[in-house]
mmCIF file of C-alpha atoms in Angstrom:
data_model
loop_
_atom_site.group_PDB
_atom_site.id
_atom_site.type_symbol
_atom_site.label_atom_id
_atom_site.label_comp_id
_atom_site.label_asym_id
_atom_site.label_seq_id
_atom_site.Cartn_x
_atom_site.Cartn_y
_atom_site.Cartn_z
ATOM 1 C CA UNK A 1 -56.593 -79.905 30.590
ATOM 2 C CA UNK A 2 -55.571 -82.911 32.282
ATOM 3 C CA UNK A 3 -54.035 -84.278 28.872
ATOM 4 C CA UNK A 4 -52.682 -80.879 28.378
ATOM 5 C CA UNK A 5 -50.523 -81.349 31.983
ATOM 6 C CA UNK A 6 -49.412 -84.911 30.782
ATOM 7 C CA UNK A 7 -47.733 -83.866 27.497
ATOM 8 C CA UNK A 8 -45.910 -80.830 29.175
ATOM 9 C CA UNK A 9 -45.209 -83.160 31.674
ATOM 10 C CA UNK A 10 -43.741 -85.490 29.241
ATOM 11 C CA UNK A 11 -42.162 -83.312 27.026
ATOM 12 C CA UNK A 12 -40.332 -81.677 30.063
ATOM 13 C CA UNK A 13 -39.282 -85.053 31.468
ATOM 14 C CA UNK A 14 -37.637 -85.753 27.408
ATOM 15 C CA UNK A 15 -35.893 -82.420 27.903
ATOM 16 C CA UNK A 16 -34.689 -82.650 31.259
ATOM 17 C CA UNK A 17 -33.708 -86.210 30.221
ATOM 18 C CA UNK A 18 -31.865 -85.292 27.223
ATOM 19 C CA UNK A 19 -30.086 -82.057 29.192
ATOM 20 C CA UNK A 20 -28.866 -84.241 31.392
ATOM 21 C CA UNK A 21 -27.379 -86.862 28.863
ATOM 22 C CA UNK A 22 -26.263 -84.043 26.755
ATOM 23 C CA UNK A 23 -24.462 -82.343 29.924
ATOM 24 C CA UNK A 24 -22.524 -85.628 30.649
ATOM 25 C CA UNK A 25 -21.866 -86.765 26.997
ATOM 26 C CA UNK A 26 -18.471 -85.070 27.125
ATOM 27 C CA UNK A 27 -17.496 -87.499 30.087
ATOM 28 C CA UNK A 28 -18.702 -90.862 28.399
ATOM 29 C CA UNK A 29 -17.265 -89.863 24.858
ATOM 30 C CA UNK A 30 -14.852 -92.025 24.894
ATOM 31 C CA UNK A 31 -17.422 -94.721 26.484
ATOM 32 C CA UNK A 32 -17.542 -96.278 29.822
ATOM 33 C CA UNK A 33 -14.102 -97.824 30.134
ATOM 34 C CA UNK A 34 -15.514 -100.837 32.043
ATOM 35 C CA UNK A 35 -17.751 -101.633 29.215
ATOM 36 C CA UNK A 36 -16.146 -104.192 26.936
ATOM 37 C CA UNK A 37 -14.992 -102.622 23.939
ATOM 38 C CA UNK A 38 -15.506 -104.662 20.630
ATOM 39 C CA UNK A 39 -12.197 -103.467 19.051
ATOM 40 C CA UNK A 40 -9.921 -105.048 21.249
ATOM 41 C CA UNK A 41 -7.019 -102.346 20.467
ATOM 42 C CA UNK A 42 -4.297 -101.532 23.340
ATOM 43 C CA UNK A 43 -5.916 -98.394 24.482
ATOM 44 C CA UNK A 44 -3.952 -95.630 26.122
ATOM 45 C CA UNK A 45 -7.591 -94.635 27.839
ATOM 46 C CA UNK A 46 -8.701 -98.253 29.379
ATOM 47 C CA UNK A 47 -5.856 -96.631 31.977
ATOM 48 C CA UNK A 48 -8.465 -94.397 33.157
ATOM 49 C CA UNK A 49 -8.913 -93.888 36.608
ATOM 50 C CA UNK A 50 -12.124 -92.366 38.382
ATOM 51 C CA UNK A 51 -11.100 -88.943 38.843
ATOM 52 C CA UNK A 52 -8.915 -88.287 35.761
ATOM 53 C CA UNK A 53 -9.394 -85.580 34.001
ATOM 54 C CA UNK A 54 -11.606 -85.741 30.245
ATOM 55 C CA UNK A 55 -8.149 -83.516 28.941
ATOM 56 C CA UNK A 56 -6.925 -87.047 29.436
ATOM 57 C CA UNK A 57 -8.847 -89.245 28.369
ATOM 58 C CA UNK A 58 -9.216 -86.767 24.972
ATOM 59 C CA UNK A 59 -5.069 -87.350 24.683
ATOM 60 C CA UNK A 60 -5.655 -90.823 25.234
ATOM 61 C CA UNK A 61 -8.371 -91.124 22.458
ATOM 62 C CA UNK A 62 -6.004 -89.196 20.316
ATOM 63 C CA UNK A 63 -3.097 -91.983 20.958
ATOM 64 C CA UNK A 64 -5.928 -94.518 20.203
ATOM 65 C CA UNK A 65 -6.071 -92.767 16.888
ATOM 66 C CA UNK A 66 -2.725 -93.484 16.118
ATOM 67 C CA UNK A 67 -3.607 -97.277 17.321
ATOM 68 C CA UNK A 68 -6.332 -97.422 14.521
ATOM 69 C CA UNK A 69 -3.757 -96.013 11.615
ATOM 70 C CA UNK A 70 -1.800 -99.299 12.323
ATOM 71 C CA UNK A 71 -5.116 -101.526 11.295
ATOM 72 C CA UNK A 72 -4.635 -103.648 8.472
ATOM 73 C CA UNK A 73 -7.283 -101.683 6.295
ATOM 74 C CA UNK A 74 -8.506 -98.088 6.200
ATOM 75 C CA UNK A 75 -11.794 -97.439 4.463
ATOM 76 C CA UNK A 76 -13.273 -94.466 3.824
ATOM 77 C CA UNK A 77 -16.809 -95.034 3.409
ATOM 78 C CA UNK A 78 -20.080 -92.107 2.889
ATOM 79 C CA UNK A 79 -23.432 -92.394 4.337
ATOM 80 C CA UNK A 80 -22.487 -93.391 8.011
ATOM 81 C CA UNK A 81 -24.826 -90.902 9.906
ATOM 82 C CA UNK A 82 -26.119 -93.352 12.339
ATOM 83 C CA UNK A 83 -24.571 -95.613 14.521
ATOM 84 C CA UNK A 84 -27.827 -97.791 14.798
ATOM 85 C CA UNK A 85 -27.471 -98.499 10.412
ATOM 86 C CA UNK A 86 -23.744 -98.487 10.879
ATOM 87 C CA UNK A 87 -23.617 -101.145 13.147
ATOM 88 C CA UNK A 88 -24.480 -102.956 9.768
ATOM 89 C CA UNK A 89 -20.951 -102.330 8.640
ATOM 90 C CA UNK A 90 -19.330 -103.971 11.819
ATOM 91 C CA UNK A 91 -21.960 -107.185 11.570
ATOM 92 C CA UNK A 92 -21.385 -107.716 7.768
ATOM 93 C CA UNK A 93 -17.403 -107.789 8.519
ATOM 94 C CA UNK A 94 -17.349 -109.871 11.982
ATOM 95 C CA UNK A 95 -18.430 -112.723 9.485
ATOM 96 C CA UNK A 96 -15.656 -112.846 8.067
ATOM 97 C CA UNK A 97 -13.519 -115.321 9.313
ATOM 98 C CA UNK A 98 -10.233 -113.294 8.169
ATOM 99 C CA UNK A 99 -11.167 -110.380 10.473
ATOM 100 C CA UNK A 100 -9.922 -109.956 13.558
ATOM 101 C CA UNK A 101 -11.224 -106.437 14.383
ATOM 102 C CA UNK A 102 -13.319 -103.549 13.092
ATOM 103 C CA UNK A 103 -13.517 -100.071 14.196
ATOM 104 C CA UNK A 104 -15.908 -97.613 12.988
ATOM 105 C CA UNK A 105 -15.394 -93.857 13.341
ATOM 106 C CA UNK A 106 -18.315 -91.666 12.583
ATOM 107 C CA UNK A 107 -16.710 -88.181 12.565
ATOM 108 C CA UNK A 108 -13.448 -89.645 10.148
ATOM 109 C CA UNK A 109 -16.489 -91.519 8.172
ATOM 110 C CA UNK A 110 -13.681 -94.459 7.920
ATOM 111 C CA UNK A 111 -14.080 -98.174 8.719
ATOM 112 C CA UNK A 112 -10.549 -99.776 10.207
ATOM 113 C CA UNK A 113 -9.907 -103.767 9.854
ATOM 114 C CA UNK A 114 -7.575 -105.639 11.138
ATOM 115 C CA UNK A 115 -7.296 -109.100 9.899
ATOM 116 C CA UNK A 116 -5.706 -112.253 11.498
ATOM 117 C CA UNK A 117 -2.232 -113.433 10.827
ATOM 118 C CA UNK A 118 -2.344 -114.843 7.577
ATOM 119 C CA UNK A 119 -5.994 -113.110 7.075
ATOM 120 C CA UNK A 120 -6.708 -111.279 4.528
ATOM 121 C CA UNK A 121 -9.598 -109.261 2.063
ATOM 122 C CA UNK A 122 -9.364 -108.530 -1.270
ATOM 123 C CA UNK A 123 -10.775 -105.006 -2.013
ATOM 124 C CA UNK A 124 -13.643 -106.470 -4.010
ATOM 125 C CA UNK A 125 -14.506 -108.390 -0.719
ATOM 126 C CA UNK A 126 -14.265 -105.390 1.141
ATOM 127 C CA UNK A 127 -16.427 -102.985 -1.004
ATOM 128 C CA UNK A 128 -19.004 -106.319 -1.207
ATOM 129 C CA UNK A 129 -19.210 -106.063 2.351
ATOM 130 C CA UNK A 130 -19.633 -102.460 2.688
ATOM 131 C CA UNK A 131 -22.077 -102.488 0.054
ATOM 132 C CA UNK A 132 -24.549 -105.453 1.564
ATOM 133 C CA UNK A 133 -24.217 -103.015 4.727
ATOM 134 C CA UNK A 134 -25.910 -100.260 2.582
ATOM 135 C CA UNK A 135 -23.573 -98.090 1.934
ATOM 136 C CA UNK A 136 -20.687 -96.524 -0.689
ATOM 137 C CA UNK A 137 -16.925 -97.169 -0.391
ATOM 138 C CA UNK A 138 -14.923 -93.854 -1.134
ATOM 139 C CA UNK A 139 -11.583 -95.241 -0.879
ATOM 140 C CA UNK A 140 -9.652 -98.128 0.520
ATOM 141 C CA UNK A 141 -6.451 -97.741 2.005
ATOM 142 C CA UNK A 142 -3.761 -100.059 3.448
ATOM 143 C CA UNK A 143 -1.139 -100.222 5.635
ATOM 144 C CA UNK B 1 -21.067 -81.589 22.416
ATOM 145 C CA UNK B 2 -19.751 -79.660 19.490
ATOM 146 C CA UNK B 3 -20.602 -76.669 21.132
ATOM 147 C CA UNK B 4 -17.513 -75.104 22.525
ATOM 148 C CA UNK B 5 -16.932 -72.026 23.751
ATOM 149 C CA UNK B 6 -19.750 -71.866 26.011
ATOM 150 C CA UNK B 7 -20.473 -72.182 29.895
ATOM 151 C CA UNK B 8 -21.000 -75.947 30.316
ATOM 152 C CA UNK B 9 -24.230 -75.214 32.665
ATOM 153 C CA UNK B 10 -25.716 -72.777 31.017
ATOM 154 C CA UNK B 11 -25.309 -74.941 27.831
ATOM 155 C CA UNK B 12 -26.677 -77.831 28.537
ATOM 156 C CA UNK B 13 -29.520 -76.394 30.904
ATOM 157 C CA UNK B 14 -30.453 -73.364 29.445
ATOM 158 C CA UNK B 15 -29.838 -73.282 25.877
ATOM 159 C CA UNK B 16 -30.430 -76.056 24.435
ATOM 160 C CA UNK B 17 -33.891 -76.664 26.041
ATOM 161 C CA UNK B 18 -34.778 -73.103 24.837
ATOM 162 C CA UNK B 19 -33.534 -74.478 21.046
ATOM 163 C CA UNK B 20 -35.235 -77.559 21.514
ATOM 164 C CA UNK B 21 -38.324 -76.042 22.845
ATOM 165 C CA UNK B 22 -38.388 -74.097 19.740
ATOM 166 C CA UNK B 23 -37.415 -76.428 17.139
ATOM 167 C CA UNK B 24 -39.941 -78.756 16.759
ATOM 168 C CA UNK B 25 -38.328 -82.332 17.089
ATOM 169 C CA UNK B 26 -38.875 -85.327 15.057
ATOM 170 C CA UNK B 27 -38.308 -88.766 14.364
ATOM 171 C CA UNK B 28 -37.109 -91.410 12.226
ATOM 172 C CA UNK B 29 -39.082 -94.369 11.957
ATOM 173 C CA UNK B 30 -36.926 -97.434 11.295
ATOM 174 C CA UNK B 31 -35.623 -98.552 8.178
ATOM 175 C CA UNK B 32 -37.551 -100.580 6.573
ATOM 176 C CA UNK B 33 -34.565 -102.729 4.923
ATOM 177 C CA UNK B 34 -31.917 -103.901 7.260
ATOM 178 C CA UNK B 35 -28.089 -104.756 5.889
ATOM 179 C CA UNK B 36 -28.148 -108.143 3.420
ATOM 180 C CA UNK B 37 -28.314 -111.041 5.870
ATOM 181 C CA UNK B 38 -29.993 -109.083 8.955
ATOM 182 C CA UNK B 39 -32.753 -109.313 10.753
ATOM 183 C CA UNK B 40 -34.662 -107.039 13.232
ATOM 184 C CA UNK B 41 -37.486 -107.381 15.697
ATOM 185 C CA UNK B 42 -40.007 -104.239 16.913
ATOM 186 C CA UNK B 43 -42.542 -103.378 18.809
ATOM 187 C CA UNK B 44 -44.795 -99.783 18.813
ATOM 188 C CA UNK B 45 -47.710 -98.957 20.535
ATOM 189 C CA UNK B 46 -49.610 -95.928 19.981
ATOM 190 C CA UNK B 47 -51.533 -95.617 22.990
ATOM 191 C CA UNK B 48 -55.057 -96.521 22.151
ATOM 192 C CA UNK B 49 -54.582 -95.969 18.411
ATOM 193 C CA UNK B 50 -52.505 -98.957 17.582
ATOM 194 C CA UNK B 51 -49.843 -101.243 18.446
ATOM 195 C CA UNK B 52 -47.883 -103.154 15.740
ATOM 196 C CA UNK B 53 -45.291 -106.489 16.262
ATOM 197 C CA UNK B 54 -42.741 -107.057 12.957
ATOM 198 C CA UNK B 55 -40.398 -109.558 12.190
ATOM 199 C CA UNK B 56 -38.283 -108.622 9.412
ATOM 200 C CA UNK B 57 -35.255 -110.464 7.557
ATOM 201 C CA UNK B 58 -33.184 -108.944 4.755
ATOM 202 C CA UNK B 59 -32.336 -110.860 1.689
ATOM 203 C CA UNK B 60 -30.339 -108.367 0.523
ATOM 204 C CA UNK B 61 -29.671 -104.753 1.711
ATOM 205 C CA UNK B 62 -32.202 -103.264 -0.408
ATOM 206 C CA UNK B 63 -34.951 -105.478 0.671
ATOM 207 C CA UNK B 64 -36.866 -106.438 3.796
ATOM 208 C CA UNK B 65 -39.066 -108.939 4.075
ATOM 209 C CA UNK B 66 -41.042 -110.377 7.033
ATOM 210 C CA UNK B 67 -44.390 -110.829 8.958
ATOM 211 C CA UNK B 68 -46.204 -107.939 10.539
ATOM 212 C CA UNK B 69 -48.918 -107.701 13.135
ATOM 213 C CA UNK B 70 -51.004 -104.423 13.694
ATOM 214 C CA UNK B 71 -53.990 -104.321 16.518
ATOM 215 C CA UNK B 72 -56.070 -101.281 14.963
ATOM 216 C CA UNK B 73 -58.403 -99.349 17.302
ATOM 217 C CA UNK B 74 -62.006 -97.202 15.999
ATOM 218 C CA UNK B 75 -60.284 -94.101 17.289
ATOM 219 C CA UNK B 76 -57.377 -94.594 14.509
ATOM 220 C CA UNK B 77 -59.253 -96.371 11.564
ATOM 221 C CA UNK B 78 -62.744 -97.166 10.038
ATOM 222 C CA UNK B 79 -61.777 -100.944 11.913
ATOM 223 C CA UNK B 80 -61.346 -102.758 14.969
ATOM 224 C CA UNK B 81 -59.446 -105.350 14.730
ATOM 225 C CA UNK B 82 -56.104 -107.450 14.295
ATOM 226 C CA UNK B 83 -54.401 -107.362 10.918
ATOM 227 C CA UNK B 84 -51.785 -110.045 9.942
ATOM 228 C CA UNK B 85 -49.817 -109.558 6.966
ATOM 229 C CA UNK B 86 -46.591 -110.805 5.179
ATOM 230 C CA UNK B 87 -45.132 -107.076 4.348
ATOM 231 C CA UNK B 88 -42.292 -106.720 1.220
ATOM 232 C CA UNK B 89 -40.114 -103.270 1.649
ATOM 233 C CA UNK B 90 -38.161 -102.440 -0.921
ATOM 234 C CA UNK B 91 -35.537 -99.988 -0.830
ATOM 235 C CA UNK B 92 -36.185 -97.657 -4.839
ATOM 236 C CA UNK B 93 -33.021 -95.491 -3.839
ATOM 237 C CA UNK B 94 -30.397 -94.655 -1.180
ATOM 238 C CA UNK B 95 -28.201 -91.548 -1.169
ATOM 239 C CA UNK B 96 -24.956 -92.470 0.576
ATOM 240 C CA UNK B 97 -23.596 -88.664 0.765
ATOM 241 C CA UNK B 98 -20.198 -87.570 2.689
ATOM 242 C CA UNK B 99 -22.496 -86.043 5.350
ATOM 243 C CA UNK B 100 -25.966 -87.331 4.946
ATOM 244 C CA UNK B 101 -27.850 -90.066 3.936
ATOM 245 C CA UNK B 102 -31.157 -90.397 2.534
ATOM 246 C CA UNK B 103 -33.930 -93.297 1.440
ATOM 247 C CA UNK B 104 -36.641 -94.002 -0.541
ATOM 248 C CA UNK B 105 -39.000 -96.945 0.348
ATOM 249 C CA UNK B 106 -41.996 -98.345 -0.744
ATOM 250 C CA UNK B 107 -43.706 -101.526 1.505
ATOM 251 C CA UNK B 108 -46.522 -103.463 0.665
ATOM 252 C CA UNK B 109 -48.234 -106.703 2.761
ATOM 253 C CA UNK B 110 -50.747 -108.643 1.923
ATOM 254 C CA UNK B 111 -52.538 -109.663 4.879
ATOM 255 C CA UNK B 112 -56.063 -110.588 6.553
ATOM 256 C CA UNK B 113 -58.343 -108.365 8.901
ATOM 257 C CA UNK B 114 -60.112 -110.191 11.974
ATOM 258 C CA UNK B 115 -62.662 -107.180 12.103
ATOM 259 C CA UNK B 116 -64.140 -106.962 16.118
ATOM 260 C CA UNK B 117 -65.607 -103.322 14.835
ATOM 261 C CA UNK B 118 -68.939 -105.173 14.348
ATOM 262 C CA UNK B 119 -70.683 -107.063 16.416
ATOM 263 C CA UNK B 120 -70.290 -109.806 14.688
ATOM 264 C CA UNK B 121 -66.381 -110.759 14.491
ATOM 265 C CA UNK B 122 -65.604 -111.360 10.478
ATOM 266 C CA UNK B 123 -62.707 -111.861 8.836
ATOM 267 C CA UNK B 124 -61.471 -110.448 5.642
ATOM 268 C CA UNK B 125 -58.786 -110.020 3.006
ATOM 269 C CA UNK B 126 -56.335 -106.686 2.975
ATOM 270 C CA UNK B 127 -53.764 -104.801 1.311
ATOM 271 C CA UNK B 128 -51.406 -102.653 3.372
ATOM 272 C CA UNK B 129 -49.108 -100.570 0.932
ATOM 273 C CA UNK B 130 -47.475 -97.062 1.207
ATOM 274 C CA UNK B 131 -44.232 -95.446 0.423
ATOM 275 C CA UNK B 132 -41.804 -93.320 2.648
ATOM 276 C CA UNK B 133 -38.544 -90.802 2.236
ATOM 277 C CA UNK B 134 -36.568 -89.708 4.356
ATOM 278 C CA UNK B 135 -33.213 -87.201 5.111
ATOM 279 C CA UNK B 136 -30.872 -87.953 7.817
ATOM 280 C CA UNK B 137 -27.387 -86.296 8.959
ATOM 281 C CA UNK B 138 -26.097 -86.748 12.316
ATOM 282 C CA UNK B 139 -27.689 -83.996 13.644
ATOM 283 C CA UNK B 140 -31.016 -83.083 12.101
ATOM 284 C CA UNK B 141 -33.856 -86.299 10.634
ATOM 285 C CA UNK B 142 -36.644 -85.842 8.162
ATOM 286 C CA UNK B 143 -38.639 -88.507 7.031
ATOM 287 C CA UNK B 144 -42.607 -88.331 5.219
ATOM 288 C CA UNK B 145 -44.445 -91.484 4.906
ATOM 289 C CA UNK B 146 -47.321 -92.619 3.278
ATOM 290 C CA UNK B 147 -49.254 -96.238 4.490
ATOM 291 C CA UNK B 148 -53.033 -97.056 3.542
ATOM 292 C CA UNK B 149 -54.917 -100.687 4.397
ATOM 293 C CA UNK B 150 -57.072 -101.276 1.136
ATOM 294 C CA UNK B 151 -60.328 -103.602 2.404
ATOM 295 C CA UNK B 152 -60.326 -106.742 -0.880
ATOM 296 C CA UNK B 153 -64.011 -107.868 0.409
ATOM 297 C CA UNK B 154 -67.290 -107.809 0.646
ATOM 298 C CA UNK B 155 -68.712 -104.000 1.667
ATOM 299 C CA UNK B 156 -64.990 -102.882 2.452
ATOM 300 C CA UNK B 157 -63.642 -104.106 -0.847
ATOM 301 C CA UNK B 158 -61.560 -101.276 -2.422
ATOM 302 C CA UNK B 159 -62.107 -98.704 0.577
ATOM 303 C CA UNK B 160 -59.500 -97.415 2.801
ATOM 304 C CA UNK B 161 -59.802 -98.787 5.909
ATOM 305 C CA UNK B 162 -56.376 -96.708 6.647
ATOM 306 C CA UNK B 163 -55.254 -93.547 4.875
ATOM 307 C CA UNK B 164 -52.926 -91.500 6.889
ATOM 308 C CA UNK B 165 -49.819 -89.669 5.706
ATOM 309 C CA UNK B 166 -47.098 -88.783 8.792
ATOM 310 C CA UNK B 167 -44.372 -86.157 8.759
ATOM 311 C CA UNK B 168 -41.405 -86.385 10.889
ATOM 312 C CA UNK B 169 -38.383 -84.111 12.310
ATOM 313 C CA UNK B 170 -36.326 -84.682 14.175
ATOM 314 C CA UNK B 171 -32.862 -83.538 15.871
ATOM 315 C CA UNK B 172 -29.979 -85.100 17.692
ATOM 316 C CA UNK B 173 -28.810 -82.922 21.221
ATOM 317 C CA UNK B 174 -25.420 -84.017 20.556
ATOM 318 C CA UNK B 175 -23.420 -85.325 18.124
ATOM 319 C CA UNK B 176 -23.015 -89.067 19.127
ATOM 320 C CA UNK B 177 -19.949 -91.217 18.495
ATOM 321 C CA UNK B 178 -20.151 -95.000 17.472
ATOM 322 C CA UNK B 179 -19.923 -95.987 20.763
ATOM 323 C CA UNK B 180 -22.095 -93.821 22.443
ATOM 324 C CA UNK B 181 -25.546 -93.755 23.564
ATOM 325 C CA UNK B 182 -26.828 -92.007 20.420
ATOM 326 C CA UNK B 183 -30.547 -89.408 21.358
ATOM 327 C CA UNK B 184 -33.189 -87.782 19.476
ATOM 328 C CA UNK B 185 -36.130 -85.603 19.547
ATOM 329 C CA UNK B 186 -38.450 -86.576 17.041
ATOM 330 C CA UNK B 187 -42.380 -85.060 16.861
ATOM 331 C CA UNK B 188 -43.805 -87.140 14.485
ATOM 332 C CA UNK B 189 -47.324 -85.259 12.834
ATOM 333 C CA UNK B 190 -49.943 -87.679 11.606
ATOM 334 C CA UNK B 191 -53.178 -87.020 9.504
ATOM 335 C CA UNK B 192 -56.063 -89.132 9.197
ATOM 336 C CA UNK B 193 -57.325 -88.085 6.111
ATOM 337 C CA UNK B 194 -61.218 -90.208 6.510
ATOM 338 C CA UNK B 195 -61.394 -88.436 9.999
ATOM 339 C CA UNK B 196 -59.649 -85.403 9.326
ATOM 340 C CA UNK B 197 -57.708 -86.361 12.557
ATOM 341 C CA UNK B 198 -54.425 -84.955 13.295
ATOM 342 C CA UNK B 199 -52.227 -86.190 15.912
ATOM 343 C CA UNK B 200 -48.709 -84.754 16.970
ATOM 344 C CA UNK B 201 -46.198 -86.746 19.143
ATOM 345 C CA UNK B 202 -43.217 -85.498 20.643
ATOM 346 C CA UNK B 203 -40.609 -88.217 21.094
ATOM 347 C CA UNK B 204 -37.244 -88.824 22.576
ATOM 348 C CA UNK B 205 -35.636 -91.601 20.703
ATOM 349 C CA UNK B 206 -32.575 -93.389 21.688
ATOM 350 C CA UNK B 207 -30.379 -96.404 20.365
ATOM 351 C CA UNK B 208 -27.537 -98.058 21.638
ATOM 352 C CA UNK B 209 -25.248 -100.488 19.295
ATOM 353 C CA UNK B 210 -28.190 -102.566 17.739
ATOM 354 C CA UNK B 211 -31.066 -101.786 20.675
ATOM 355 C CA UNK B 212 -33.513 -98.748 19.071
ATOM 356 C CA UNK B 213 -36.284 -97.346 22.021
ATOM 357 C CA UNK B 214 -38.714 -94.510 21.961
ATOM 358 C CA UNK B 215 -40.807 -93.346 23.999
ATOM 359 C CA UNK B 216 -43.464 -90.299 24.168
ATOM 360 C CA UNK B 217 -46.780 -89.127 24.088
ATOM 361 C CA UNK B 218 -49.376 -86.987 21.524
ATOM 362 C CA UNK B 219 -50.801 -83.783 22.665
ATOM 363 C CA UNK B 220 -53.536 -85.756 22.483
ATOM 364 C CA UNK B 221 -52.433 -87.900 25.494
ATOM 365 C CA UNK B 222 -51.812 -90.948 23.542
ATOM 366 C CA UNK B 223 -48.840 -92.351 24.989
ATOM 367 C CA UNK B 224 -46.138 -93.901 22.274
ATOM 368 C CA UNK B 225 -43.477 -96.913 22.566
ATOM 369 C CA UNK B 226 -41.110 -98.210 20.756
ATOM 370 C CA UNK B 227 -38.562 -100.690 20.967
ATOM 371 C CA UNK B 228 -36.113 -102.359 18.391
ATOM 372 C CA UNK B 229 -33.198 -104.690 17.865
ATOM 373 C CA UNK B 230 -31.505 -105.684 14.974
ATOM 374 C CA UNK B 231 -29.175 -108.466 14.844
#
């Protein structure tokens, strides 16, 4: 009985937990703006204030978008379901000493680079890369 | 999060508990392989059942490779004892799809058994081995996993100390971006098959960037913990 109460305890607790990370998700999409931010691109949103509305930070993400569509590299890659795995993507790239930057988006399933002036990857070294990270290059666009 | 539509409160505190009371959650063990060049550290205790310490490198990304240490309780095998083994994980197959992704493993280690079971502390040659698949979108995980420690001496030589087979499902709340702190409800069901032992843990698993913890507890009372970082 006693175990009984400790697992409903528990498993309460997990959903109480998760309810209340699910019900402020919307808020910290776009991430907590005074964490750093590994991509380093002139966001519209690090202008966030306390107290401005997620409409804006959502229009901001959106001109962030358009940010990422002037990277170097576009590549559309299939498998990235997991940010924990795909993190494997940004490591295998940040040791290259042409990169400059990498942004992964999960819901475009696209990997952006930007290299450094004179920096560059051939698209052999890119689908190497993406391919020692685990997964399948789709497509490799650039700008 | 991709629910939209719908009453923000009633959402997030009334529906989805009620869908995540009924759907049985699970989880997803780590990969076994990391990306070519990586390396991961991890840590899981299982109450009184067992706790387990890895090291793992990746030569390449379709093979792990590192130095595993398991402290095995009665209540969980037919020994007591520590295990230290050198484990090999190879990855047969991965299914990079446009919306999912899935894996087949096998893992072997061979290893050595400091056996406290009896009262007179031995020591003794082992095999670990077992195999493992799993199915993973960004919403829903299912993973089924085999493992097995084969005794190599003396009256445990070709017996399974270990023989357990685990099933695991699990679901993600909310769709989580790159960025975000990514969660996950995971009950993981595991049989014993020697002592016709099943044990069910409910899980909520979370992972941030390259940090992995888990944390829950069996209906058994056995309280679970996990923590990971690759790097």
């Amino acid at each position: 009985m006693n175990d009984q109460c400790k697992t409903l305890k528990t498993i309460a607790f997990a959903i109480v937990f998760s309810s209340f990370l699910f019900g402020t998700a919307e808020t910290t999409w776009a991430h907590d703006h005074k964490a750093s931010h590994s991509h380093g691109k002139d966001h519209a949103h690090k202008d966030l204030k306390k107290g401005d509305s997620v409409e804006k930070d959502q229009t901001a993400q959106a001109n962030s978008s358009k940010d990422l569509k002037n990277s170097d590299v576009v590549i559309n890659v299939n498998g990235m379901v997991c940010s924990f795995c795909t993190a494997n993507i940004e490591k295998r790239f940040k040791k290259e000493k042409a990169i400059k930057d990498v942004v992964v988006n999960l819901d475009e399933k696209k990997v952006y680079l930007s290299f450094k002036d004179k920096g560059s990857l051939s698209d052999k070294q890119i689908t190497s890369n993406i391919k020692k990270a685990g997964y399948n290059v789709v497509s490799i666009e650039r700008n | 999060m991709r629910i939209r539509g719908m009453n923000a409160f009633v959402r997030t505190y009334i529906v989805i508990p009620l869908l995540l009371s009924l759907w049985a959650i699970f989880p997803s063990q780590a990969h076994l392989v990391s990306y070519e060049g990586g390396s991961e550290v991890m840590v899981e205790s299982m109450g009184s059942m067992r706790t387990q310490v890895s090291a793992i490198y990746s030569p390449k990304w379709w093979l792990g490779t590192g130095l595993v240490y398991d402290r095995l309780q009665s209540d969980y095998a037919q020994i007591e004892g520590d295990v230290y083994s050198a484990q090999v994980a190879v990855l047969l197959k991965r299914w990079n799809l446009a919306e999912a992704q899935g894996n087949l493993y096998v893992h072997f280690a061979p290893g050595y058994l400091k056996n406290s079971f009896l009262a007179e502390e031995s020591t003794e040659l082992i095999f670990k081995y077992g195999a493992r698949a799993d199915y993973e979108t960004r919403r829903i995980y299912v993973a089924a996993e085999y493992f097995s420690i084969l005794g190599l001496e003396d009256e445990n030589k070709n017996k399974n100390l270990i023989d357990s087979f685990a099933l695991s499902l699990g679901v993600a709340p909310y769709i989580a971006q790159y960025e975000d702190l990514n969660t996950w409800f995971i009950t993981k069901v595991m049989w014993q098959e020697d002592f016709k032992r099943v044990d069910v843990f409910p899980t909520a698993r979370f992972f941030f960037k390259n940090v992995l913890w888990e944390v829950g507890q069996s209906l058994k009372g056995e309280s679970l913990f996990s923590f990971m970082m690759r790097y």
